[in-house]
XYZ file of C-alpha atoms in Angstrom:
258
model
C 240.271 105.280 107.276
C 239.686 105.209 103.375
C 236.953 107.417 102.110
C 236.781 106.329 98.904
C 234.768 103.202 98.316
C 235.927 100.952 95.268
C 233.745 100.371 92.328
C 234.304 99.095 88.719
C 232.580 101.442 86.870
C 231.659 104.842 88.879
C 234.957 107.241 89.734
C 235.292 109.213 92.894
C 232.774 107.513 95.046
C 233.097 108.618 99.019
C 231.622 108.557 102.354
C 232.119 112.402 103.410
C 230.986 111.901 106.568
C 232.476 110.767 110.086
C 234.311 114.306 110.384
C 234.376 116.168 114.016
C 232.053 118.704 113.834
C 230.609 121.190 116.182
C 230.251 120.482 119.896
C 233.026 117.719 119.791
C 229.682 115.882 118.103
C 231.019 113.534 114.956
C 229.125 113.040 111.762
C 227.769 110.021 111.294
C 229.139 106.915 108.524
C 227.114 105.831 105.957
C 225.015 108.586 105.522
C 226.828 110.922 103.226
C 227.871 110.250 100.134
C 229.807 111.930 96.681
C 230.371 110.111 93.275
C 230.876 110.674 89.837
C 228.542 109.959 87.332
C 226.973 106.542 86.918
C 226.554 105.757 83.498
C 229.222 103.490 83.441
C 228.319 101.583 86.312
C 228.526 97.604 86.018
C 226.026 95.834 87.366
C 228.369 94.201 90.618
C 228.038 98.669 91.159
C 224.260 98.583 90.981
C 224.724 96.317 93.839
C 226.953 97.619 95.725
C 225.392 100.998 95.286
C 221.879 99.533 96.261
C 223.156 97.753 99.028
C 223.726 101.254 100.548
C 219.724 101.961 101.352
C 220.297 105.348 99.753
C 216.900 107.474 100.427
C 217.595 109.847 97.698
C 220.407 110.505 94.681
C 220.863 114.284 93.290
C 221.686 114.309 89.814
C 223.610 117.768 89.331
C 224.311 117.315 86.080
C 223.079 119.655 82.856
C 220.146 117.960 80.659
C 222.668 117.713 77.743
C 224.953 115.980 80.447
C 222.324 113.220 81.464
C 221.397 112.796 78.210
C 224.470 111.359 76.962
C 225.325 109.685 79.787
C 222.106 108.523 81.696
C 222.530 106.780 84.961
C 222.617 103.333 85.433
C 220.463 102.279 88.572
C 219.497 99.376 89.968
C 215.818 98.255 89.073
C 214.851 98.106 92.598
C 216.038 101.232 93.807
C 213.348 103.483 95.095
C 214.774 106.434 96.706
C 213.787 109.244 95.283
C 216.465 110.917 92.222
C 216.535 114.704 92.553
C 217.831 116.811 89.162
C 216.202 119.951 87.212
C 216.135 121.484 83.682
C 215.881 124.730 85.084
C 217.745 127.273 83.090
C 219.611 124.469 81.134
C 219.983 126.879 77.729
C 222.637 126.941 75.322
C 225.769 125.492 74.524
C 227.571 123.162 77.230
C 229.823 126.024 78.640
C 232.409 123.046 79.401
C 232.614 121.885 76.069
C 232.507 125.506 74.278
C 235.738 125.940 76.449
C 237.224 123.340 75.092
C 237.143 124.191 71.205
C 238.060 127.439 71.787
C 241.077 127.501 74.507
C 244.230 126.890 73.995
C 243.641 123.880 76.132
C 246.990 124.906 78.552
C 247.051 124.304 82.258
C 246.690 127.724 82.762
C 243.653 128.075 80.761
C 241.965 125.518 82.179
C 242.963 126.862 85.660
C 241.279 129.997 84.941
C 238.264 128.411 83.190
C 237.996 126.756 86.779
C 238.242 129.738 89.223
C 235.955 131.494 86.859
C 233.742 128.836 87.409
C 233.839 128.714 91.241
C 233.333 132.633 91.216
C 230.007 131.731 89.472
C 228.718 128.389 90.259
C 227.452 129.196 94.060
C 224.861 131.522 92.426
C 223.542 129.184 89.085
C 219.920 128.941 89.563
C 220.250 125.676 88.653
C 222.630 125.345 91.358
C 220.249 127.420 94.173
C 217.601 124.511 92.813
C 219.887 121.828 93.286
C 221.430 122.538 96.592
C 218.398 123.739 98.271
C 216.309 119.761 97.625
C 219.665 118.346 98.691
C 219.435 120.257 102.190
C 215.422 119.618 102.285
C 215.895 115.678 101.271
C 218.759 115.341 103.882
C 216.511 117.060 106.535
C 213.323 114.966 105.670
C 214.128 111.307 104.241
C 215.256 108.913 106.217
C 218.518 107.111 105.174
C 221.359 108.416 102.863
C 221.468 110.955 100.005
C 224.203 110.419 97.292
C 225.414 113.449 95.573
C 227.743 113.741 92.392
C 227.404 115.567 88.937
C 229.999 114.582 85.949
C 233.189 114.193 87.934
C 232.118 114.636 91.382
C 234.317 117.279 92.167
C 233.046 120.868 91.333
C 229.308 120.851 91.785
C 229.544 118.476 93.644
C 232.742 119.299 95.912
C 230.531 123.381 96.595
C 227.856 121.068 98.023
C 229.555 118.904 100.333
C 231.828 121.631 101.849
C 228.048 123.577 102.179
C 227.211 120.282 104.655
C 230.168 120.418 106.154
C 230.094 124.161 106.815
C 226.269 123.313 108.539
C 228.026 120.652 110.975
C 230.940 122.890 111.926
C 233.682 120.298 110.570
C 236.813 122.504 110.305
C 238.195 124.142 107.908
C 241.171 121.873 107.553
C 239.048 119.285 107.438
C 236.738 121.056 104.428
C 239.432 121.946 102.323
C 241.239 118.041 103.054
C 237.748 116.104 101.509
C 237.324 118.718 99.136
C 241.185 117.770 98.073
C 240.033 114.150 98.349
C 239.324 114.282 94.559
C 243.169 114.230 93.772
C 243.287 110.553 94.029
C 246.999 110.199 91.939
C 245.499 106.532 90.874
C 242.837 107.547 89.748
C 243.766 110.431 87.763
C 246.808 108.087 86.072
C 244.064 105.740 85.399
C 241.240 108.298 83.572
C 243.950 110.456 81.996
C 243.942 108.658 78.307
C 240.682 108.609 77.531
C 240.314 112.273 79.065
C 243.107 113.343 76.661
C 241.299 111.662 73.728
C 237.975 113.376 74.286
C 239.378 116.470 74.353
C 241.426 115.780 71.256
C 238.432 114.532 69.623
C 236.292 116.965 70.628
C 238.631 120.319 69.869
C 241.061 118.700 66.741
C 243.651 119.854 69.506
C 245.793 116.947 71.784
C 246.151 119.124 75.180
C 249.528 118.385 76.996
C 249.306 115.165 79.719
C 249.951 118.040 82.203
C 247.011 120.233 81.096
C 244.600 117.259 81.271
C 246.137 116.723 84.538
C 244.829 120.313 86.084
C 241.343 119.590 84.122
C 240.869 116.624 85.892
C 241.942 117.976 89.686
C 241.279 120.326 92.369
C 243.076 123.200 93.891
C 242.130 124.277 97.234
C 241.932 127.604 96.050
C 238.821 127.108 93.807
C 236.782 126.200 96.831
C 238.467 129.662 98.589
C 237.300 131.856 95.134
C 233.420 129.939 96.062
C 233.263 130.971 99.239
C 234.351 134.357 98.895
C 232.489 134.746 96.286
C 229.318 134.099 98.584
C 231.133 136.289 101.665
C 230.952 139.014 98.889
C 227.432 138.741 97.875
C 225.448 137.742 100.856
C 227.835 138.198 103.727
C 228.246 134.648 105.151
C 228.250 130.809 104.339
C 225.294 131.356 106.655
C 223.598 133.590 105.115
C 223.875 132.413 101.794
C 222.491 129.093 103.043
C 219.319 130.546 104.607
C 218.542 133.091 101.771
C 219.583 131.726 98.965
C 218.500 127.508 99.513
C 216.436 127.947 102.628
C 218.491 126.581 105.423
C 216.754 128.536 107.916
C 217.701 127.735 111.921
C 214.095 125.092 111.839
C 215.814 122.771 108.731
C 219.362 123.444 110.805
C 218.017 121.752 113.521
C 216.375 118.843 111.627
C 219.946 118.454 109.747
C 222.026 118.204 112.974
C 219.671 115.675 114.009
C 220.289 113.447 110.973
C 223.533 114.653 110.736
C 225.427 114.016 113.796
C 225.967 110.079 115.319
């Protein structure tokens, strides 16, 4: 099947569910789902989007990031939208990078694992993740996630959900990888390339924009081992850090599995 459903305006939208979990149990369809942002979102989106029944979006996205792009939303949605300013100081870190590097693949590539060591322990993040895991336990219907690109913040959460349901890790690593969509990255490569001219007085190589724009299965690996390293376990980490105890476990597997 195709996990990526097609829309005009918002990139990298997906159902991430319907993966064999634990117990030979299967997630359920139409419950999970991962996007980009939606600031761009046409109005034949805003209905597609609200035709889903979603119970609640989470916005993982920086102020500065919301600001200039605020979501589009259709003006009878009433789920409820999750997001924070919590610790939101400072410069953009993304966009710092990007006046300063070199703007090479391999600078970008180690802008990203440094970014996967870190992000698992943002306390914007720990915010973030733990209302996702509390609004997928409580509401009833289906939470949308995504944060700029939907594939970093938003890729550590979904593998987290998938981690709680005891999908493989085969099949973790393959939805985290779903990002690589070649048509999709052909397609938002220009402007990509301008913005980063524009926004360094630097043109990056086609090639370099093409590693900004993707994901390596090894920046999920530096996440998690990052977490094995500081609290032990996925498991851990999820029931000290966002308050997944064994209680909200059971309440997710109930929404969770078909």
């Amino acid at each position: 099947m195709s996990r990526h459903l097609a829309f005009d305006g918002v990139e990298n939208f997906r159902d991430y569910g319907d993966y064999a979990g634990a117990g030979g149990r299967r997630l359920k369809r139409g419950l999970l789902y991962r996007s980009a942002a939606h600031a761009q979102a046409t109005d034949d989106d805003l209905e597609k989007i609200q035709a889903l029944n979603l119970a609640a979006i989470v916005d993982l996205r920086r102020k500065g990031e919301r600001e200039r792009q605020p979501s589009r939303r259709h003006p009878q949605f009433s789920g409820r939208v999750i997001f924070t300013d919590e610790g939101d100081v400072g410069e953009d870190p993304w966009q710092l990078f990007i006046r300063q590097s070199d703007l090479s693949a391999e600078a970008f590539r180690g802008y990203m694992f440094d970014y996967y060591d870190e992000a698992p322990f943002v306390d914007r993040h720990l915010y973030l993740y733990a209302e996702y895991f509390k609004a997928l336990a409580e509401l009833d219907g289906p939470v949308l996630i995504h944060c700029a690109a939907g594939k970093d913040r938003t890729g550590i959460l979904a593998a987290l959900t998938h981690h709680i349901a005891g999908v493989s890790d085969d099949d973790i690593r393959a939805d985290f990888l779903l990002t690589n969509n070649p048509e999709r990255l052909a397609k938002r490569l220009p402007m990509i390339l301008q913005a980063m001219t524009e926004m360094s007085g630097r043109a990056p190589t086609e090639a370099a924009v093409m590693v900004a724009m993707s994901v390596e299965e090894g920046y999920l690996e530096r996440a998690f081992a990052a977490i094995k390293a500081r609290y032990g376990s996925l498991d851990a980490y999820l029931e000290r850090a966002l308050g997944v105890d064994a209680t909200m476990r059971e309440r997710l597997e109930a929404r969770l599995f078909a």
